[in-house]
XYZ file of C-alpha atoms in Angstrom:
596
model
C 12.447 17.847 -27.986
C 12.151 14.280 -30.014
C 13.690 10.969 -29.126
C 13.879 8.828 -31.812
C 12.447 5.339 -31.739
C 13.034 2.656 -34.244
C 9.895 2.316 -36.431
C 7.958 5.605 -35.325
C 7.893 7.180 -38.480
C 5.485 4.257 -39.373
C 2.972 6.629 -37.659
C 4.243 9.847 -38.969
C 4.200 11.141 -35.277
C 7.334 11.698 -33.471
C 7.493 10.231 -29.731
C 7.729 11.843 -26.190
C 10.274 13.995 -24.029
C 13.872 14.083 -25.388
C 15.412 10.941 -24.035
C 17.671 12.882 -21.430
C 15.083 12.923 -18.269
C 15.141 16.224 -18.200
C 11.137 16.370 -18.103
C 8.951 19.129 -19.325
C 5.420 18.464 -21.599
C 6.091 16.092 -24.726
C 5.880 17.702 -28.069
C 4.581 15.897 -30.899
C 6.213 16.921 -34.248
C 4.055 15.327 -37.520
C 6.884 13.275 -39.659
C 7.075 10.514 -41.900
C 4.768 8.045 -44.017
C 1.353 8.964 -43.262
C 1.416 12.670 -45.565
C 3.259 10.592 -48.540
C 0.135 7.581 -48.149
C -2.558 7.561 -51.299
C -5.397 8.860 -50.941
C -8.941 7.044 -49.053
C -6.040 4.033 -48.155
C -5.069 4.946 -44.602
C -2.709 2.854 -43.292
C -2.737 0.598 -40.021
C 0.174 0.417 -37.987
C 2.500 -2.372 -39.019
C 5.075 -4.102 -36.901
C 8.507 -4.419 -38.080
C 10.001 -6.999 -36.610
C 13.177 -7.307 -38.845
C 16.331 -7.610 -36.946
C 18.112 -3.668 -37.567
C 20.215 -3.571 -34.445
C 24.331 -3.682 -34.741
C 23.535 -6.458 -31.571
C 22.147 -9.952 -32.002
C 19.216 -11.557 -34.681
C 17.955 -13.518 -31.482
C 15.482 -16.025 -32.857
C 12.581 -17.946 -30.810
C 10.298 -20.776 -32.951
C 11.640 -19.780 -36.345
C 9.709 -22.302 -38.572
C 12.078 -21.219 -41.494
C 16.116 -21.384 -39.492
C 18.189 -18.867 -40.369
C 21.745 -19.002 -40.631
C 25.053 -16.253 -40.006
C 27.135 -14.784 -37.888
C 25.401 -12.783 -35.470
C 22.212 -15.396 -35.441
C 21.098 -16.753 -32.993
C 18.159 -19.776 -32.805
C 16.088 -20.877 -29.895
C 12.837 -23.151 -30.181
C 11.745 -22.076 -26.565
C 11.497 -18.502 -24.393
C 13.506 -20.065 -22.045
C 16.808 -20.724 -23.720
C 17.125 -17.154 -24.533
C 19.974 -15.441 -21.885
C 17.528 -12.322 -20.924
C 20.164 -10.878 -18.506
C 22.951 -10.250 -21.075
C 20.921 -8.694 -23.429
C 22.710 -5.779 -24.652
C 22.377 -2.464 -26.843
C 21.216 -3.151 -30.889
C 19.791 -7.199 -29.367
C 16.507 -8.134 -30.985
C 14.865 -11.040 -29.718
C 12.308 -11.976 -32.730
C 9.227 -14.402 -31.330
C 7.953 -16.233 -34.205
C 3.976 -17.197 -34.330
C 2.953 -20.661 -33.374
C -0.565 -22.124 -33.062
C 0.051 -22.455 -28.743
C 1.352 -19.826 -26.705
C 4.605 -19.861 -24.781
C 3.886 -20.137 -22.055
C 7.305 -18.842 -20.184
C 8.585 -15.465 -18.451
C 10.563 -13.020 -19.908
C 12.409 -10.488 -17.942
C 14.929 -7.879 -19.443
C 17.012 -5.851 -17.193
C 19.293 -4.054 -20.609
C 20.295 -0.538 -21.127
C 19.602 0.108 -24.965
C 20.471 3.420 -26.410
C 18.328 5.919 -28.676
C 20.222 4.672 -31.475
C 20.596 1.163 -30.642
C 17.806 -0.175 -28.374
C 17.231 -3.862 -27.323
C 14.129 -5.075 -29.191
C 11.411 -7.609 -28.257
C 9.428 -8.245 -31.575
C 6.875 -10.486 -32.608
C 6.804 -12.534 -36.360
C 3.083 -12.347 -37.104
C 1.409 -15.619 -38.691
C 0.264 -16.388 -41.880
C -3.100 -15.033 -41.234
C -1.009 -11.245 -39.197
C -1.825 -13.250 -35.820
C 0.084 -12.060 -32.821
C 2.300 -14.871 -31.239
C 1.024 -15.334 -27.622
C 2.955 -15.013 -24.319
C 0.717 -16.951 -21.402
C 1.112 -15.959 -18.082
C -1.094 -19.468 -17.129
C 1.133 -22.203 -16.247
C 4.034 -20.331 -17.421
C 7.531 -21.093 -16.404
C 10.951 -19.016 -15.527
C 14.262 -19.693 -16.704
C 16.024 -20.460 -13.209
C 18.523 -17.488 -13.892
C 16.515 -15.481 -14.627
C 17.404 -12.096 -11.399
C 14.487 -11.756 -10.293
C 15.940 -11.502 -7.057
C 14.594 -12.875 -4.096
C 11.184 -14.641 -4.403
C 9.970 -13.149 -1.682
C 10.191 -10.064 -2.601
C 7.437 -10.764 -4.688
C 8.341 -8.969 -7.795
C 8.351 -12.829 -9.930
C 4.835 -12.446 -9.451
C 3.930 -9.058 -10.621
C 4.261 -10.265 -14.668
C 4.260 -11.916 -17.375
C 6.752 -9.675 -19.116
C 8.564 -7.435 -16.446
C 10.898 -4.746 -17.108
C 13.015 -4.606 -14.565
C 16.436 -4.298 -12.979
C 17.183 -6.091 -9.704
C 20.295 -3.315 -8.438
C 18.836 -0.162 -7.770
C 21.178 1.948 -9.560
C 20.208 0.296 -12.713
C 17.449 1.494 -14.942
C 16.649 -0.453 -17.956
C 16.734 1.732 -20.641
C 15.616 2.554 -24.545
C 13.412 -0.753 -24.455
C 11.243 -1.257 -27.112
C 8.262 -4.357 -26.523
C 6.397 -4.276 -29.757
C 3.789 -7.107 -31.558
C 3.011 -9.697 -28.852
C -0.637 -10.940 -27.506
C 0.208 -10.734 -23.456
C -2.245 -12.409 -21.845
C -3.310 -14.704 -18.538
C -2.483 -13.890 -14.823
C -5.782 -13.887 -13.731
C -8.513 -16.064 -15.611
C -12.384 -17.303 -14.278
C -14.329 -14.185 -13.114
C -11.449 -12.559 -11.890
C -12.215 -12.701 -8.394
C -8.590 -11.699 -6.764
C -6.992 -14.412 -4.494
C -9.673 -17.101 -5.925
C -9.076 -16.820 -9.457
C -5.634 -16.019 -10.120
C -3.507 -18.644 -12.362
C -0.091 -19.846 -11.366
C 3.714 -20.644 -13.158
C 6.362 -22.445 -11.434
C 8.696 -19.655 -10.487
C 12.901 -19.294 -10.672
C 13.379 -21.650 -7.670
C 10.888 -24.428 -9.280
C 7.934 -23.328 -6.829
C 4.216 -23.310 -8.549
C 3.321 -19.985 -7.211
C 0.082 -17.808 -7.846
C 0.237 -14.433 -9.469
C -0.219 -11.770 -7.426
C -4.168 -9.821 -7.908
C -2.879 -6.849 -9.402
C -0.310 -9.197 -11.876
C 0.121 -7.447 -14.673
C 0.819 -8.441 -18.333
C 3.203 -5.848 -19.112
C 4.847 -4.495 -16.057
C 7.753 -1.629 -16.096
C 8.886 -1.328 -12.450
C 11.288 1.596 -13.958
C 12.731 2.835 -17.081
C 13.618 5.696 -19.078
C 12.529 5.936 -23.134
C 10.664 2.446 -23.194
C 8.204 2.023 -26.186
C 4.919 -0.453 -26.044
C 4.194 -0.894 -29.571
C 1.035 -2.585 -31.333
C 0.664 -5.133 -28.980
C -2.483 -6.616 -26.597
C -2.471 -7.364 -23.610
C -5.634 -8.766 -22.097
C -6.629 -10.981 -19.040
C -4.923 -9.645 -16.367
C -4.960 -7.797 -13.352
C -3.430 -4.950 -15.243
C -2.779 -4.837 -18.882
C -0.162 -2.587 -18.923
C 1.964 -1.204 -15.642
C 3.992 1.670 -15.204
C 5.592 2.030 -11.652
C 7.493 5.629 -10.880
C 9.498 5.941 -7.487
C 12.296 8.033 -6.168
C 15.419 8.007 -6.184
C 15.921 8.928 -10.075
C 17.013 5.439 -10.981
C 13.835 4.471 -9.996
C 11.883 6.704 -12.089
C 9.831 5.841 -15.219
C 10.866 8.767 -17.826
C 9.828 9.103 -21.814
C 7.209 6.206 -22.141
C 5.531 5.908 -25.566
C 2.420 3.280 -25.705
C 1.720 3.422 -29.100
C -1.142 1.119 -31.542
C -1.983 -1.392 -28.630
C -5.025 -3.238 -28.392
C -5.594 -3.628 -24.288
C -8.763 -4.847 -23.130
C -10.174 -7.443 -20.253
C -8.389 -6.717 -17.566
C -8.788 -5.502 -13.803
C -10.704 -7.928 -11.478
C -13.910 -8.278 -10.045
C -15.464 -6.639 -7.824
C -12.532 -3.995 -7.469
C -11.577 -0.563 -8.493
C -7.937 -1.072 -7.809
C -6.483 -2.766 -11.367
C -7.022 -1.789 -14.734
C -6.173 -1.670 -18.677
C -3.487 0.791 -18.385
C -2.101 2.460 -15.177
C 0.713 4.500 -15.432
C 2.855 6.301 -13.822
C 5.929 8.537 -14.472
C 7.293 11.697 -16.292
C 6.724 12.048 -19.904
C 4.093 10.232 -21.327
C 2.550 10.005 -25.097
C -0.231 7.693 -25.731
C -1.660 7.662 -28.672
C -3.273 5.323 -31.259
C -4.399 2.592 -28.844
C -8.156 0.596 -28.657
C -8.937 0.068 -25.049
C -11.975 -2.201 -24.855
C -13.855 -2.772 -22.098
C -11.993 -4.545 -19.153
C -12.434 -7.606 -16.994
C -16.536 -7.899 -17.254
C -17.285 -6.855 -12.921
C -14.062 -5.257 -12.769
C -13.785 -1.464 -11.196
C -11.268 -0.500 -12.616
C -10.509 2.449 -15.548
C -9.597 2.074 -18.746
C -6.378 5.017 -18.958
C -5.036 5.509 -15.693
C -2.546 8.134 -14.781
C -0.406 9.515 -12.546
C 2.225 11.225 -14.749
C 3.333 14.940 -15.554
C 3.953 15.570 -18.828
C 0.813 13.495 -20.829
C -0.191 13.948 -24.284
C -3.209 11.377 -25.020
C -4.377 11.320 -28.755
C -6.008 9.484 -31.281
C -7.381 6.651 -28.999
C -10.413 4.291 -28.766
C -11.825 4.133 -25.464
C -15.037 2.013 -24.925
C -16.468 2.451 -21.401
C -14.973 1.519 -18.260
C -15.829 2.324 -14.370
C -13.666 5.660 -15.258
C -12.709 5.846 -18.858
C -9.905 9.116 -18.766
C -8.662 9.316 -15.218
C -5.749 11.311 -14.908
C -4.899 11.794 -11.030
C -2.138 13.287 -8.452
C 1.631 11.661 -8.786
C 1.591 9.178 -5.867
C 4.427 7.136 -5.604
C 6.805 9.736 -6.953
C 5.453 13.139 -5.887
C 8.531 13.841 -4.740
C 10.591 14.152 -7.941
C 7.606 16.245 -9.501
C 6.019 18.664 -7.021
C 8.936 21.231 -5.908
C 7.744 21.076 -1.978
C 7.502 17.971 -1.753
C 11.247 17.117 -3.301
C 11.910 19.986 -0.363
C 10.872 18.031 1.940
C 12.128 14.776 0.651
C 15.668 16.221 0.678
C 15.709 17.689 4.094
C 14.257 14.248 5.581
C 17.362 13.096 4.306
C 16.060 11.417 0.475
C 18.673 10.663 -1.923
C 19.062 13.269 -4.423
C 20.526 12.504 -7.971
C 22.825 15.421 -10.266
C 20.153 17.058 -12.127
C 17.401 16.474 -9.628
C 16.217 20.256 -9.261
C 16.712 20.833 -13.059
C 13.952 17.742 -13.458
C 11.539 18.653 -10.610
C 11.538 22.082 -12.052
C 10.543 20.693 -15.367
C 8.663 17.910 -14.232
C 6.600 20.499 -12.170
C 5.449 22.489 -15.326
C 4.854 19.659 -17.175
C 2.130 18.651 -14.526
C -0.013 21.870 -15.272
C -0.306 20.668 -18.864
C -2.483 18.008 -20.483
C -3.717 17.364 -23.964
C -6.418 15.172 -24.950
C -7.300 15.233 -28.609
C -8.279 13.167 -31.424
C -9.811 10.780 -29.331
C -13.148 8.913 -29.971
C -14.448 7.410 -26.956
C -17.951 5.534 -26.388
C -19.249 4.795 -22.154
C -23.002 3.642 -23.175
C -25.125 1.122 -21.025
C -24.847 -0.825 -17.604
C -21.744 -0.636 -15.882
C -20.537 2.672 -18.123
C -18.448 5.738 -16.920
C -20.674 8.499 -14.903
C -17.837 11.111 -15.801
C -16.175 10.693 -19.023
C -12.570 12.735 -17.026
C -11.639 12.452 -14.161
C -8.933 15.311 -14.014
C -7.353 16.648 -10.337
C -6.664 13.866 -7.671
C -8.171 10.789 -6.047
C -6.463 10.213 -2.998
C -4.374 13.236 -2.322
C -5.779 17.030 -2.633
C -2.915 18.945 -1.953
C -0.932 17.330 -4.240
C -3.210 17.711 -6.996
C -2.662 18.927 -10.904
C -3.565 22.269 -11.348
C -2.653 24.062 -14.100
C -4.602 23.076 -18.125
C -6.603 19.952 -19.287
C -7.012 21.281 -22.972
C -9.572 18.742 -24.182
C -10.029 18.638 -27.684
C -10.955 17.319 -31.350
C -12.551 14.411 -29.400
C -15.710 12.560 -30.579
C -17.843 11.623 -27.232
C -20.605 9.619 -27.651
C -23.276 8.458 -24.521
C -25.776 6.216 -25.163
C -27.898 5.330 -21.581
C -31.400 4.824 -20.095
C -32.162 6.940 -17.685
C -33.824 4.246 -15.598
C -30.111 2.069 -15.423
C -27.887 5.459 -15.674
C -29.386 8.963 -14.343
C -27.051 10.811 -15.538
C -23.800 11.461 -17.444
C -20.768 13.892 -16.914
C -18.249 15.545 -18.960
C -16.006 16.704 -16.714
C -15.267 15.847 -12.531
C -12.885 16.849 -10.515
C -13.389 15.856 -7.223
C -14.349 14.913 -4.463
C -13.213 17.625 -2.148
C -12.774 16.695 0.824
C -9.736 19.120 2.250
C -7.597 21.756 1.307
C -4.643 21.667 3.142
C -2.628 23.809 0.248
C 1.095 23.646 1.205
C 2.651 24.372 -1.826
C -0.280 25.869 -4.236
C -1.087 29.313 -3.664
C -4.052 29.949 -1.829
C -7.308 30.734 -3.982
C -8.831 30.036 -6.924
C -6.147 29.962 -9.018
C -4.599 26.884 -7.684
C -7.482 24.687 -9.290
C -7.510 23.301 -12.744
C -8.935 24.040 -15.157
C -10.714 22.100 -18.401
C -10.875 23.883 -21.854
C -12.859 22.218 -23.740
C -13.110 23.322 -27.834
C -14.125 21.989 -31.047
C -15.919 18.423 -29.670
C -18.461 16.546 -30.836
C -20.785 15.252 -27.763
C -23.698 13.282 -28.510
C -26.381 12.262 -26.093
C -28.753 9.298 -26.780
C -30.953 6.667 -25.508
C -29.381 2.601 -25.316
C -32.948 1.281 -25.883
C -35.493 2.323 -28.795
C -37.984 4.853 -27.011
C -36.771 5.066 -23.661
C -35.607 8.281 -21.449
C -32.199 8.714 -22.249
C -29.829 9.942 -19.542
C -29.315 12.966 -18.404
C -26.226 14.998 -18.677
C -24.176 17.956 -17.361
C -21.215 18.847 -18.079
C -19.184 18.844 -14.487
C -19.884 16.828 -11.447
C -19.430 19.571 -9.233
C -19.940 23.248 -8.674
C -16.609 23.789 -8.105
C -15.188 21.848 -10.651
C -13.999 24.583 -13.431
C -14.741 24.092 -17.727
C -13.721 26.995 -20.360
C -15.826 26.300 -23.821
C -14.675 29.377 -24.833
C -12.020 28.980 -26.278
C -13.826 27.857 -29.637
C -17.112 26.193 -30.612
C -18.398 22.516 -29.594
C -21.251 20.298 -30.755
C -23.638 19.039 -28.469
C -26.833 17.367 -28.443
C -30.157 19.712 -28.028
C -32.023 19.016 -24.489
C -28.378 18.847 -22.700
C -29.271 21.398 -19.766
C -32.687 19.485 -18.553
C -33.758 19.183 -15.402
C -33.917 15.809 -13.821
C -37.549 15.800 -12.615
C -37.611 15.385 -9.261
C -33.409 16.159 -8.561
C -34.093 19.687 -7.344
C -31.224 20.794 -9.607
C -30.205 24.668 -9.522
C -28.520 24.211 -12.617
C -29.546 21.885 -14.735
C -26.773 20.630 -17.409
C -24.229 22.249 -14.570
C -22.485 21.191 -11.314
C -24.676 20.812 -9.071
C -22.995 18.570 -6.287
C -21.136 20.731 -3.300
C -18.442 20.474 -1.727
C -17.615 18.647 2.539
C -20.647 15.875 1.636
C -23.169 18.401 -0.107
C -23.014 21.014 2.390
C -23.213 24.331 0.210
C -22.227 26.581 2.448
C -18.988 25.096 3.555
C -16.024 26.283 0.877
C -13.136 24.979 3.335
C -12.443 21.912 0.944
C -11.812 24.412 -2.757
C -12.285 28.084 -2.371
C -14.094 30.888 -2.059
C -17.617 30.768 -3.650
C -16.233 27.347 -4.763
C -20.402 26.140 -4.154
C -21.737 28.990 -4.692
C -22.905 28.304 -8.532
C -21.064 26.458 -11.270
C -17.900 27.094 -12.874
C -18.640 26.439 -16.350
C -18.162 29.423 -18.802
C -18.679 29.803 -22.186
C -21.457 27.481 -22.841
C -22.954 30.649 -24.892
C -20.567 29.321 -27.956
C -22.212 26.073 -27.950
C -24.050 24.057 -31.211
C -27.307 22.500 -30.041
C -28.450 19.991 -32.353
C -31.181 16.659 -32.673
C -30.142 14.819 -34.821
C -27.212 13.165 -34.778
C -24.378 14.496 -36.900
C -22.503 11.288 -36.540
C -23.067 7.580 -38.083
C -23.825 6.278 -34.425
C -21.740 2.612 -35.964
C -19.388 4.294 -37.118
C -19.051 6.865 -35.161
C -17.597 8.702 -37.882
C -19.478 12.123 -38.839
C -22.353 11.547 -41.568
C -21.027 13.451 -44.982
C -21.838 16.608 -45.594
C -22.655 16.919 -41.772
C -22.414 20.889 -42.067
C -23.357 21.162 -38.042
C -19.762 19.797 -37.662
C -18.043 22.674 -39.799
C -15.126 23.795 -37.601
C -14.118 27.360 -36.134
C -11.053 29.071 -35.599
C -8.525 27.393 -34.234
C -7.564 28.810 -31.194
C -4.233 30.991 -30.774
C -3.543 30.095 -27.190
C -1.722 26.719 -29.036
C 0.386 26.202 -31.495
C 0.021 24.271 -34.442
C 2.531 21.033 -32.557
C -0.661 20.943 -30.641
C -3.252 20.595 -33.685
C -4.942 17.132 -34.503
C -2.820 16.102 -37.299
C -4.648 12.201 -37.583
C -7.486 10.564 -37.143
C -8.458 7.266 -35.747
C -11.069 4.746 -37.307
C -12.877 3.499 -34.104
C -13.519 0.204 -36.288
C -10.477 -1.237 -37.553
C -7.769 1.513 -35.567
C -6.157 2.753 -38.865
C -4.496 6.083 -38.141
C -4.685 8.366 -41.137
C -4.164 11.609 -42.436
C -6.365 14.349 -41.261
C -6.700 17.119 -44.433
C -7.836 19.859 -42.131
C -9.579 21.368 -39.008
C -12.887 21.443 -40.764
C -14.852 19.310 -38.739
C -15.173 19.540 -35.454
C -14.653 16.026 -32.912
C -12.250 13.938 -33.811
C -12.391 12.683 -37.136
C -12.693 15.110 -41.050
C -16.445 15.167 -42.714
C -16.174 15.720 -46.921
C -18.854 18.547 -47.294
């Protein structure tokens, strides 16, 4: 399965999905320029903002205007007729020292061969053209619909079609700095920036407004952008019917940081919903100071997250149940929706079956995760659900060849956990089979997990593999390296299983299994710990997070036959520069290949 996208070969990695909305897990394929790159010179993601399509070359702010039969020259974004963009059109925004303070709405439909592109032409030092929402203006004819519906208040750049049955498709947004819906201390209802709307009103953004919002869309690429200082950095919505779904989404090579709202857990650096997502080669920095939101939150079916760098957040990786579009993923929800008179489209049954299969496998590999200090996440990976337990993710999360660095002082952060699948509070199971098999398993192998104190001489934070006893973690597919002492008991905590999940469900009532499965609270459910490699000295450089030269403790183990070659980590990310390079082999545990 492959969806050809413009310039994707620059990373040498194919996109996800077939482009036909049929669902199914993304199938990574490796091809293109990276395998041909000179040794020792890994290429960073580059945006080529030349016009390639058969449509118009729409240039905004070009300091050296060009002329030609298909070239249009404008000084401002507001001069572009955004309502009329069509397949093969490219809008090229040229860098200038001041941000463009104008809002954008893209509603058109490109094709796989002729996408609609919005791209930035960088400045002389590689500066991305900036679009700021602060005091921005909206072109009066942007087709947001009635101002009272609030769509115009929700983003700086928005992908949306007001016609309920028209979905934007084959859109590429790349090479832009998009910022500023929420400023100051980032307090909701106090610090929202304002803009001038299509009707001339001077209005505040909603607290959760996004730098880039996709209201619905298929075959959308978000590549090489910087998204910051908004309620949500990137927000993608998905709802039934099919015309309102988000499918086949590529999020690649972006820098997403400084988003969220102070003292709120509702806004995030990235919040993604839909079917078939590939998230790769991005740098997810810390959120807004004081934000309680996550770094990457995904309510998706069919997701691959690879070759990214993640800084700390209230939750770093948050894979939870599909919510607004559960009717087009979960078979029993679809049956209820159809029986209740919900709008059904041709092919929905096939798409639901494919999405349900995809919902049961998630792949997270080749990532570098740094979780440290005040405000760090108690758990690195949250996988299962957060609102509706009966819609939880079943199946398997494959978590492998990641480098996880957990730095914390016990006085500030008592405990770090790798996996959290709760909190468990009830289990009506209308669609799941009963019993333990209906609860997901995380299979972790070939990872590096370093545990250390943040301050010199301090007692480091303690560690558990899982948060709750019923959380299922399998370490038996391959070896993982972890710092020694991972299974030490926290003094005075009375842990029954040091180093493993200790919390019981139903408010720590260890005799009540009604929220999970029989025996869920009796013991921890981590298997394969005998295959762990332990060490005292860090096998990685704690400044770069790359393996130390000659790091024999990280010498790799055999690839498990359960996963096909297409899911092997063929690339690696440099946490410092963000550069992506071909991974020479699988001889090293962790996200980066060592030299022996």
